[in-house]
């Protein structure tokens, strides 16, 4: 596709349920980022991949959050035992290179997660 | 996380006027700054970036100014158009790692 694709666009989960959010980056992009965006706030960094390697997961809020990118393209963000505070928009971004200078991040439209 | 904040949460301007959106950052180690535009229901869209070795950078209708002395960043939009209505975020990147820290955002409304 032409851009970063995320699915589903909307997800409603019952508290305690596990969810999986998918990100299809732009083909050939080396870097992939996940962000969490609460209502009325800026995106907050969760984790970063360079190809299949997860180089930084310092932003993941708890061990209930897990991300993978096994073949260096599609990535999945998994949240186990969802809590109400996990309700947010989860954004995925990809960039062509591994270097951050001038390496524009292209964002998907996000997955809006609502935990009831 | 880092503290990246904006002075004005909302801004309304007349179509055709120039807009200035301000941002304060707290980490002296940040050496790369980016402005993003986010429309409702969409992901952030890159506008312009600047490295810390520069004070000013211009794009098409946009200019970013960086004042490292007071840790201040601004985005100037010339001849603001209705399509510029959106939330604008500044983001900073410390020289270590690949994390980008976003500010809270300023909502820009262009009045026709």
PDB file of N, CA, C and O in Angstrom, chain B residues 1-27:
ATOM      1  N   UNK B   1       9.003  10.562  31.269  1.00  0.00           N
ATOM      2  CA  UNK B   1       9.423  11.035  29.965  1.00  0.00           C
ATOM      3  C   UNK B   1       9.897  12.459  30.018  1.00  0.00           C
ATOM      4  O   UNK B   1       9.974  13.092  31.057  1.00  0.00           O
ATOM      5  N   UNK B   2      10.240  12.984  28.869  1.00  0.00           N
ATOM      6  CA  UNK B   2      10.730  14.347  28.798  1.00  0.00           C
ATOM      7  C   UNK B   2       9.565  15.316  28.871  1.00  0.00           C
ATOM      8  O   UNK B   2       8.422  14.974  28.621  1.00  0.00           O
ATOM      9  N   UNK B   3       9.863  16.560  29.141  1.00  0.00           N
ATOM     10  CA  UNK B   3       8.825  17.581  29.202  1.00  0.00           C
ATOM     11  C   UNK B   3       8.902  18.436  27.963  1.00  0.00           C
ATOM     12  O   UNK B   3       9.852  19.190  27.774  1.00  0.00           O
ATOM     13  N   UNK B   4       7.924  18.272  27.106  1.00  0.00           N
ATOM     14  CA  UNK B   4       7.849  19.103  25.911  1.00  0.00           C
ATOM     15  C   UNK B   4       6.480  19.733  25.930  1.00  0.00           C
ATOM     16  O   UNK B   4       5.479  19.054  25.815  1.00  0.00           O
ATOM     17  N   UNK B   5       6.384  20.991  26.109  1.00  0.00           N
ATOM     18  CA  UNK B   5       5.082  21.616  26.270  1.00  0.00           C
ATOM     19  C   UNK B   5       4.869  22.780  25.342  1.00  0.00           C
ATOM     20  O   UNK B   5       5.775  23.291  24.726  1.00  0.00           O
ATOM     21  N   UNK B   6       3.630  23.184  25.215  1.00  0.00           N
ATOM     22  CA  UNK B   6       3.244  24.281  24.349  1.00  0.00           C
ATOM     23  C   UNK B   6       2.677  25.392  25.192  1.00  0.00           C
ATOM     24  O   UNK B   6       2.037  25.181  26.211  1.00  0.00           O
ATOM     25  N   UNK B   7       2.928  26.668  24.777  1.00  0.00           N
ATOM     26  CA  UNK B   7       2.447  27.778  25.550  1.00  0.00           C
ATOM     27  C   UNK B   7       0.948  27.958  25.400  1.00  0.00           C
ATOM     28  O   UNK B   7       0.279  28.375  26.337  1.00  0.00           O
ATOM     29  N   UNK B   8       0.398  27.739  24.207  1.00  0.00           N
ATOM     30  CA  UNK B   8      -1.007  27.981  23.944  1.00  0.00           C
ATOM     31  C   UNK B   8      -1.658  26.696  23.481  1.00  0.00           C
ATOM     32  O   UNK B   8      -1.306  26.149  22.465  1.00  0.00           O
ATOM     33  N   UNK B   9      -2.680  26.249  24.192  1.00  0.00           N
ATOM     34  CA  UNK B   9      -3.364  25.040  23.754  1.00  0.00           C
ATOM     35  C   UNK B   9      -4.247  25.250  22.543  1.00  0.00           C
ATOM     36  O   UNK B   9      -4.497  24.324  21.799  1.00  0.00           O
ATOM     37  N   UNK B  10      -4.782  26.453  22.333  1.00  0.00           N
ATOM     38  CA  UNK B  10      -5.635  26.733  21.184  1.00  0.00           C
ATOM     39  C   UNK B  10      -5.214  28.038  20.540  1.00  0.00           C
ATOM     40  O   UNK B  10      -4.741  28.944  21.206  1.00  0.00           O
ATOM     41  N   UNK B  11      -5.437  28.107  19.243  1.00  0.00           N
ATOM     42  CA  UNK B  11      -5.096  29.287  18.484  1.00  0.00           C
ATOM     43  C   UNK B  11      -6.097  29.440  17.348  1.00  0.00           C
ATOM     44  O   UNK B  11      -6.331  28.502  16.608  1.00  0.00           O
ATOM     45  N   UNK B  12      -6.689  30.621  17.247  1.00  0.00           N
ATOM     46  CA  UNK B  12      -7.609  30.921  16.150  1.00  0.00           C
ATOM     47  C   UNK B  12      -7.041  32.075  15.331  1.00  0.00           C
ATOM     48  O   UNK B  12      -6.628  33.087  15.894  1.00  0.00           O
ATOM     49  N   UNK B  13      -7.013  31.899  14.015  1.00  0.00           N
ATOM     50  CA  UNK B  13      -6.485  32.942  13.140  1.00  0.00           C
ATOM     51  C   UNK B  13      -7.399  33.121  11.952  1.00  0.00           C
ATOM     52  O   UNK B  13      -8.116  32.201  11.552  1.00  0.00           O
ATOM     53  N   UNK B  14      -7.368  34.293  11.390  1.00  0.00           N
ATOM     54  CA  UNK B  14      -8.127  34.580  10.192  1.00  0.00           C
ATOM     55  C   UNK B  14      -7.399  34.006   8.975  1.00  0.00           C
ATOM     56  O   UNK B  14      -6.159  34.011   8.915  1.00  0.00           O
ATOM     57  N   UNK B  15      -8.171  33.517   8.061  1.00  0.00           N
ATOM     58  CA  UNK B  15      -7.598  33.011   6.822  1.00  0.00           C
ATOM     59  C   UNK B  15      -6.736  34.097   6.174  1.00  0.00           C
ATOM     60  O   UNK B  15      -7.146  35.257   6.081  1.00  0.00           O
ATOM     61  N   UNK B  16      -5.558  33.720   5.766  1.00  0.00           N
ATOM     62  CA  UNK B  16      -4.654  34.671   5.127  1.00  0.00           C
ATOM     63  C   UNK B  16      -3.629  35.269   6.075  1.00  0.00           C
ATOM     64  O   UNK B  16      -2.589  35.770   5.627  1.00  0.00           O
ATOM     65  N   UNK B  17      -3.944  35.228   7.386  1.00  0.00           N
ATOM     66  CA  UNK B  17      -2.976  35.736   8.364  1.00  0.00           C
ATOM     67  C   UNK B  17      -1.862  34.710   8.587  1.00  0.00           C
ATOM     68  O   UNK B  17      -1.985  33.547   8.195  1.00  0.00           O
ATOM     69  N   UNK B  18      -0.808  35.170   9.242  1.00  0.00           N
ATOM     70  CA  UNK B  18       0.262  34.252   9.610  1.00  0.00           C
ATOM     71  C   UNK B  18      -0.015  33.669  10.998  1.00  0.00           C
ATOM     72  O   UNK B  18      -0.594  34.336  11.856  1.00  0.00           O
ATOM     73  N   UNK B  19       0.384  32.432  11.203  1.00  0.00           N
ATOM     74  CA  UNK B  19       0.201  31.759  12.493  1.00  0.00           C
ATOM     75  C   UNK B  19       1.557  31.467  13.105  1.00  0.00           C
ATOM     76  O   UNK B  19       2.505  31.132  12.390  1.00  0.00           O
ATOM     77  N   UNK B  20       1.611  31.565  14.412  1.00  0.00           N
ATOM     78  CA  UNK B  20       2.832  31.183  15.126  1.00  0.00           C
ATOM     79  C   UNK B  20       2.444  30.255  16.263  1.00  0.00           C
ATOM     80  O   UNK B  20       1.632  30.607  17.115  1.00  0.00           O
ATOM     81  N   UNK B  21       3.019  29.084  16.260  1.00  0.00           N
ATOM     82  CA  UNK B  21       2.782  28.094  17.302  1.00  0.00           C
ATOM     83  C   UNK B  21       4.089  27.880  18.047  1.00  0.00           C
ATOM     84  O   UNK B  21       5.131  27.654  17.421  1.00  0.00           O
ATOM     85  N   UNK B  22       4.025  27.952  19.353  1.00  0.00           N
ATOM     86  CA  UNK B  22       5.225  27.885  20.176  1.00  0.00           C
ATOM     87  C   UNK B  22       5.331  26.572  20.938  1.00  0.00           C
ATOM     88  O   UNK B  22       4.331  25.913  21.202  1.00  0.00           O
ATOM     89  N   UNK B  23       6.548  26.240  21.296  1.00  0.00           N
ATOM     90  CA  UNK B  23       6.819  24.999  22.008  1.00  0.00           C
ATOM     91  C   UNK B  23       8.045  25.196  22.890  1.00  0.00           C
ATOM     92  O   UNK B  23       9.036  25.780  22.453  1.00  0.00           O
ATOM     93  N   UNK B  24       7.956  24.716  24.129  1.00  0.00           N
ATOM     94  CA  UNK B  24       9.108  24.735  25.018  1.00  0.00           C
ATOM     95  C   UNK B  24       9.556  23.307  25.259  1.00  0.00           C
ATOM     96  O   UNK B  24       8.719  22.419  25.403  1.00  0.00           O
ATOM     97  N   UNK B  25      10.839  23.094  25.283  1.00  0.00           N
ATOM     98  CA  UNK B  25      11.338  21.762  25.588  1.00  0.00           C
ATOM     99  C   UNK B  25      12.295  21.855  26.761  1.00  0.00           C
ATOM    100  O   UNK B  25      12.789  22.942  27.086  1.00  0.00           O
ATOM    101  N   UNK B  26      12.530  20.729  27.410  1.00  0.00           N
ATOM    102  CA  UNK B  26      13.304  20.787  28.653  1.00  0.00           C
ATOM    103  C   UNK B  26      14.646  20.079  28.583  1.00  0.00           C
ATOM    104  O   UNK B  26      15.512  20.327  29.423  1.00  0.00           O
ATOM    105  N   UNK B  27      14.838  19.214  27.597  1.00  0.00           N
ATOM    106  CA  UNK B  27      16.047  18.399  27.582  1.00  0.00           C
ATOM    107  C   UNK B  27      17.144  19.043  26.739  1.00  0.00           C
ATOM    108  O   UNK B  27      17.040  19.103  25.519  1.00  0.00           O
TER     109      UNK B  27
END
